[in-house]
Coordinates of C-alpha atoms in Angstrom, one line a residue:
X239 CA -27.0 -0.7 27.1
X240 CA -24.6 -3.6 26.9
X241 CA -21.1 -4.4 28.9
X242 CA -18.3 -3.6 25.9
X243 CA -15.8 -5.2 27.9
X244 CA -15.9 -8.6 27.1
X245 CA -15.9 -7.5 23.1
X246 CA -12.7 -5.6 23.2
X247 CA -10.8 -8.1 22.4
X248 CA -13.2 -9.6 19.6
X249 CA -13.8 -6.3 18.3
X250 CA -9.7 -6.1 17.4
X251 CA -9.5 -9.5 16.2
X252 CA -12.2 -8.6 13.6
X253 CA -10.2 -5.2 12.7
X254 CA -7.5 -7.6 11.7
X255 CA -9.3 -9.5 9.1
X256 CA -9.9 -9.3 5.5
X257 CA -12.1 -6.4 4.7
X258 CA -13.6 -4.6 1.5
X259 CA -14.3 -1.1 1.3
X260 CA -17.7 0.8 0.8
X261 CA -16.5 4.0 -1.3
X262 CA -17.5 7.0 -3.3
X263 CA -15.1 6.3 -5.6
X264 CA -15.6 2.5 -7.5
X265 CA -11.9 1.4 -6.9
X266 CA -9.2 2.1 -4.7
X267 CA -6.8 4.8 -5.8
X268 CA -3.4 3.8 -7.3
X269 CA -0.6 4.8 -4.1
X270 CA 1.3 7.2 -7.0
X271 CA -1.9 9.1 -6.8
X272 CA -2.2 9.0 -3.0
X273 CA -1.2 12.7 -2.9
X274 CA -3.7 13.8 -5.7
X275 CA -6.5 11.6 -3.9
X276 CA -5.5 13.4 -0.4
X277 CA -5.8 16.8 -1.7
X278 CA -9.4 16.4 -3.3
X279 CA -10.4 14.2 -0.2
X280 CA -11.4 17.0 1.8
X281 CA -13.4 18.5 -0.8
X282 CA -15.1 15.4 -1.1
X283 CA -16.4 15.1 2.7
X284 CA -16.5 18.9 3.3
X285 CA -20.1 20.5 3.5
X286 CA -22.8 19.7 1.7
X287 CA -20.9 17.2 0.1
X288 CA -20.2 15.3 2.6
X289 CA -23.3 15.5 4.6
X290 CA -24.8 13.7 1.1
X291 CA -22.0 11.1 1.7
X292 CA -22.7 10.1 5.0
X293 CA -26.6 10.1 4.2
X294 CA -25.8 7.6 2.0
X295 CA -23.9 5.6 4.4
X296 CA -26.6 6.4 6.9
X297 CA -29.3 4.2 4.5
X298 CA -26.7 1.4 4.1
X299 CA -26.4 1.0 8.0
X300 CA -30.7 1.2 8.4
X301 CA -30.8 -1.2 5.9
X302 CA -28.5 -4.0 7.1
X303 CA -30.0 -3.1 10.3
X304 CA -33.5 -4.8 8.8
X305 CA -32.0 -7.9 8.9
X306 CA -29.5 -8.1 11.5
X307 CA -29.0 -6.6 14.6
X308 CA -26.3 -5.1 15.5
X309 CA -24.1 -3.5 18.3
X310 CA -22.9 -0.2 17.7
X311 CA -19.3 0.8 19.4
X312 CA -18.6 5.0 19.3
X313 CA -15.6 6.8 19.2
X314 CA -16.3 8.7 21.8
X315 CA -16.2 6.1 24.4
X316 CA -19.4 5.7 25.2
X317 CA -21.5 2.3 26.3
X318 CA -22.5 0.3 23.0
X319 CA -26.0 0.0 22.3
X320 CA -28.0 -2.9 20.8
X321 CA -30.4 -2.3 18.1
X322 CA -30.1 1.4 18.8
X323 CA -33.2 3.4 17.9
X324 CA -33.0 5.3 14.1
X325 CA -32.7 8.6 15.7
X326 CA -30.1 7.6 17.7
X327 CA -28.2 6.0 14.7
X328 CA -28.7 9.0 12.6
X329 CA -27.7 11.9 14.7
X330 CA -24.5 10.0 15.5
X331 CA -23.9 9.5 11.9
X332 CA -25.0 12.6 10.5
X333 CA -24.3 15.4 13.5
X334 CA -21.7 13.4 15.4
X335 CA -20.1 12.1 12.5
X336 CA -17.6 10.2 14.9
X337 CA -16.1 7.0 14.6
X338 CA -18.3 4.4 14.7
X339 CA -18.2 0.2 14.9
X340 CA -21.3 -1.8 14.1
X341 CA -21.1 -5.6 15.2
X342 CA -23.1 -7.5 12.9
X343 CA -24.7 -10.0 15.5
X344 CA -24.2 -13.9 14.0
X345 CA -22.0 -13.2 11.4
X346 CA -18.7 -12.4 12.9
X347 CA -18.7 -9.3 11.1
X348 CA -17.8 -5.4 11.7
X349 CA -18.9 -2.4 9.9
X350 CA -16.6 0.4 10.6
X351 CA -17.3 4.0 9.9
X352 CA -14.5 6.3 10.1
X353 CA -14.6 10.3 10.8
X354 CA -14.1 12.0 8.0
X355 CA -13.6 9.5 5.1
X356 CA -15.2 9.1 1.8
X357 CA -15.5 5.2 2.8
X358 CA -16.5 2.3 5.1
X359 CA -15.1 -0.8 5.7
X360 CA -16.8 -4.0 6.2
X361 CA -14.4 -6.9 8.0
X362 CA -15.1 -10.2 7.8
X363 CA -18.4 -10.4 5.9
X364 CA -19.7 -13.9 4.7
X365 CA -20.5 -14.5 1.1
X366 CA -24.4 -13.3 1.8
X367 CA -23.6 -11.0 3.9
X368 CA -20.9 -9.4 1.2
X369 CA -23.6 -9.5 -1.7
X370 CA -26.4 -7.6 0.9
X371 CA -24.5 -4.8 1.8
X372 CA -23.2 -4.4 -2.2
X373 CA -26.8 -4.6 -3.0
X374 CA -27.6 -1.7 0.0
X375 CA -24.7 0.4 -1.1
X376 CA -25.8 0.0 -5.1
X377 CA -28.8 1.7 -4.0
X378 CA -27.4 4.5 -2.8
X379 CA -24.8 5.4 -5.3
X380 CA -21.9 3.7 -3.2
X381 CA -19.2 0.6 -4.5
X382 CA -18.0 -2.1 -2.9
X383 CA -14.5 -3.5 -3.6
X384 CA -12.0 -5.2 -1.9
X385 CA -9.1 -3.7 0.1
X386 CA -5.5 -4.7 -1.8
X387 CA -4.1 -4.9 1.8
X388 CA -6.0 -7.8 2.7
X389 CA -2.9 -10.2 3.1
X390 CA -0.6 -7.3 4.9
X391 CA -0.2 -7.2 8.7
X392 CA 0.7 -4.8 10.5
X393 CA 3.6 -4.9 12.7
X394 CA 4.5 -3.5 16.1
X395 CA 8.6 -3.1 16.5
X396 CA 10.9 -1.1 17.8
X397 CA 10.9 2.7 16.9
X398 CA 14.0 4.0 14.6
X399 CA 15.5 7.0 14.1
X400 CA 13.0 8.0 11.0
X401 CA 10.1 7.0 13.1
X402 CA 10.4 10.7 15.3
X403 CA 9.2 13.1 13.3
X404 CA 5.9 10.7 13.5
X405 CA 5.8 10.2 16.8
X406 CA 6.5 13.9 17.8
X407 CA 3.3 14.8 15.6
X408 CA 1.0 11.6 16.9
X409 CA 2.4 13.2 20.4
X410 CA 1.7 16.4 20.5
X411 CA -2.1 16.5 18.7
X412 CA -3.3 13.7 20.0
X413 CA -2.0 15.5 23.8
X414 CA -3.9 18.8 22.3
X415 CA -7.3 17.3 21.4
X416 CA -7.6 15.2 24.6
X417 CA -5.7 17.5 27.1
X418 CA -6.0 21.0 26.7
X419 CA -10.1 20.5 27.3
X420 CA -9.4 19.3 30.6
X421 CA -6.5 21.6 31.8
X422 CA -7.4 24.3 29.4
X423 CA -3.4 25.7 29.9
X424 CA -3.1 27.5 26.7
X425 CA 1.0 28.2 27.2
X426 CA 1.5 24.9 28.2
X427 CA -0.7 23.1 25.1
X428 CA 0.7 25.5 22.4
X429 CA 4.2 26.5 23.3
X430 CA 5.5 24.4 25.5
X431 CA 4.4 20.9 23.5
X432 CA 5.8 21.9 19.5
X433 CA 6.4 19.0 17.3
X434 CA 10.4 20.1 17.2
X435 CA 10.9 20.2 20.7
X436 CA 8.9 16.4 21.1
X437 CA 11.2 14.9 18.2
X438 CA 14.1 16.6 20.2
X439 CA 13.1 14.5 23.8
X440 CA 12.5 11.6 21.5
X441 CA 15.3 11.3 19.5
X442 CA 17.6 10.9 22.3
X443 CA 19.0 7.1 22.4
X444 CA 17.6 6.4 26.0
X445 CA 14.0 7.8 25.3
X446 CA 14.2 5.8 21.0
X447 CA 15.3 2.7 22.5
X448 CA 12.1 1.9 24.5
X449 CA 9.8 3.2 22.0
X450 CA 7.5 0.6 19.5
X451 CA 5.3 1.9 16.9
X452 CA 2.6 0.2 15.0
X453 CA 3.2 0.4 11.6
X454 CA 1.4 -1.0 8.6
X455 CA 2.8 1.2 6.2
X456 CA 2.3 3.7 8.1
X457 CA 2.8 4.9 11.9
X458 CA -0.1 5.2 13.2
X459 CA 0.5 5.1 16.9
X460 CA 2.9 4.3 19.6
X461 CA 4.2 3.3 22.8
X462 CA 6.9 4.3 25.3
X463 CA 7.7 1.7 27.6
X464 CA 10.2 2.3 30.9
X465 CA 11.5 -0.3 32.8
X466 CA 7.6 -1.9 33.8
X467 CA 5.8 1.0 33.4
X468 CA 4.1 2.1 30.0
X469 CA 5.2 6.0 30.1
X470 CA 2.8 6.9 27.1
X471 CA 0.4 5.0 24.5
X472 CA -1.2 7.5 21.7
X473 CA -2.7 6.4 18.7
X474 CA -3.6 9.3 15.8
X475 CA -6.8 10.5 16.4
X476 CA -7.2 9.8 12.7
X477 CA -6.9 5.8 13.7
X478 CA -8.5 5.9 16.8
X479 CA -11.3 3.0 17.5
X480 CA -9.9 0.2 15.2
X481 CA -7.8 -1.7 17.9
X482 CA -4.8 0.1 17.5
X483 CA -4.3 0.9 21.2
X484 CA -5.1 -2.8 21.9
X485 CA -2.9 -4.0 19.8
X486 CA -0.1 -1.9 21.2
X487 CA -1.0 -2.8 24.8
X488 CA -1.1 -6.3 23.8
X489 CA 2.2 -6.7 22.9
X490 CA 3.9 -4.8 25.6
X491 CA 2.0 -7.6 28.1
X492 CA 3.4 -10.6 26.1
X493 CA 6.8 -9.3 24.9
X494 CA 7.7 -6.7 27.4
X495 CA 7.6 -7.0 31.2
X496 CA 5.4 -4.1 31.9
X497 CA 3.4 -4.1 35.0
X498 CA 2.1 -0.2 36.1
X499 CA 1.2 2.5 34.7
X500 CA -0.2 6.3 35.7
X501 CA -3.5 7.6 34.1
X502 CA -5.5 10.6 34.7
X503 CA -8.1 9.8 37.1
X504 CA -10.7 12.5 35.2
X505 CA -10.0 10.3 32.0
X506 CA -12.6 7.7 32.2
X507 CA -11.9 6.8 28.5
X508 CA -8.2 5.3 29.2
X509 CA -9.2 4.2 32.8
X510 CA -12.0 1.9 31.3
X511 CA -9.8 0.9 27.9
X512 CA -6.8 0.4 30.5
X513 CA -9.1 -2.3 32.7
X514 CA -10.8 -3.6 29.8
X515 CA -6.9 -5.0 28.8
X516 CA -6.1 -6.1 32.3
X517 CA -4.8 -3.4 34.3
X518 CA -6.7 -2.4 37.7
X519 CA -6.7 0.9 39.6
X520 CA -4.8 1.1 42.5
X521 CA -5.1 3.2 45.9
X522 CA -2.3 5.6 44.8
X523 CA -3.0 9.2 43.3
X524 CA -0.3 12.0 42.5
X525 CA -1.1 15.1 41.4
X526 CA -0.2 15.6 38.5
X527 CA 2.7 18.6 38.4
X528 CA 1.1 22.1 38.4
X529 CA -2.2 21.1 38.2
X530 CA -5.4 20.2 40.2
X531 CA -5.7 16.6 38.3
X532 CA -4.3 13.5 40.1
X533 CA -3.2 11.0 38.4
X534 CA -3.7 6.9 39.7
X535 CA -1.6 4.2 39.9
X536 CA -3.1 1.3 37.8
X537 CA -1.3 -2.1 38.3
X538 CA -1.4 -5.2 35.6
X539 CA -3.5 -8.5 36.9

């Protein structure tokens, strides 16, 4: 195992470079046909399908793993692992099939393989590097080609009016997938938290003025931010593991004067993301209301 702390922060700058993509398809589809592409997309990584699919990202990853070594970062929170053994590689491509980040040791480079996609993305490669993995996913009836969003940043700002309806939704199944296994409060999960009723609490002018979203074109997660304290930070689960979160944290340390915040002290995940972007845990626990879960104080260094 290796200490993923100190690569946080390198891992994000590299998820903010140039990239190009390693697809089924041999170039990227035109945005009037987004909607076409996202209805046949799940037919295209669904089953058999895309079992084939990943395989064949599976063989591009064991091959650049001949030459380089690499450090693979999970979704799922876990400790990254150098020069993890094949099995180990496989079943969390294949049977996992969770996000994934493989640093390319020497090369400043990143391999990301998202869940559920019908592509990877490759960040930062040098030229040889570039022309190696093209020739790896060649062989396996993948293309390589270059993202047209190279040159576009994203932005974090402050949250609008026709951000909610975003946030409500990032909100509410992001709260489902990670909080109803632990609580396991059906009534609470699924009628108390509806997207409506979220967009409602939102929408009101004290709650939307200390919201930010990162946006690049798209919302993809957000922040709520009151007086020092950072209320909420979700990031689509869709998005998770490509520095989002980071990002978002970032910027409420340089630009806004936050200083605490409350996690759940069963919820090692933020707890470690939370200290790896310099917050510590405190001595003070809460319960949290109508549960047997405490929640702890975690204070910015």
């Amino acid at each position: 195992m290796v200490d993923v702390s100190p690569s946080l922060d390198y891992i994000e700058e590299l998820l903010s470079k140039p990239y190009w993509v390693i697809d089924a398809l041999p170039v990227q589809v035109p945005k009037e046909r987004g909607k076409r592409f996202f209805a046949i997309e799940p037919w295209l990584i669904e089953g058999e399908r895309g079992l084939e699919l990943r395989s064949n990202f599976l063989k591009v990853v064991m091959g650049l793993s001949c030459y380089y070594n690499v450090v693979v970062y999970r979704g799922d929170g876990a400790e990254a692992v150098r020069n993890p053994a094949p099995a180990e590689i496989e079943r969390w491509v294949l049977e996992d099939a969770d996000m994934l980040n493989l640093l390319i040791e020497g090369e400043d480079a990143l391999l990301s393989i998202p869940d559920g996609s019908t592509c990877m993305a490759l960040y930062n490669p040098h030229p040889q590097l570039l022309v190696l993995v093209s020739q790896l996913a060649a062989a396996n009836g993948l293309f390589v080609w270059q993202s047209e969003h190279v040159d576009q940043r994203p932005v974090i700002r402050k949250a609008t009016i026709e951000d909610i309806s975003r946030i409500a939704e990032i909100h509410v199944f992001v709260k489902r997938l990670k909080f109803w296994p632990i609580f396991k409060d059906d009534e609470y999960s699924f009628k108390d938290v509806q997207v409506l009723t979220e967009a409602q609490r939102y929408a009101d002018p004290s709650v939307l003025s200390n919201l930010f979203v990162y946006d690049d074109g798209v919302v993809k997660g957000f922040m709520h931010i009151e007086n020092s304290e950072i209320v909420n930070l979700y990031v689509d689960y869709f998005f998770q593991g490509q520095g989002i979160g980071g990002a978002l944290i970032e910027y409420a340390k340089e630009h806004v004067p936050v200083s605490f915040l409350w996690a759940l002290e069963c919820n090692t995940d933020a707890i470690r993301f939370y200290e790896a972007h310099g917050f510590v845990r405190t001595d003070e626990r809460e319960l949290e209301d109508g549960t047997s879960e405490y929640l702890v104080k975690m204070r910015r260094v």
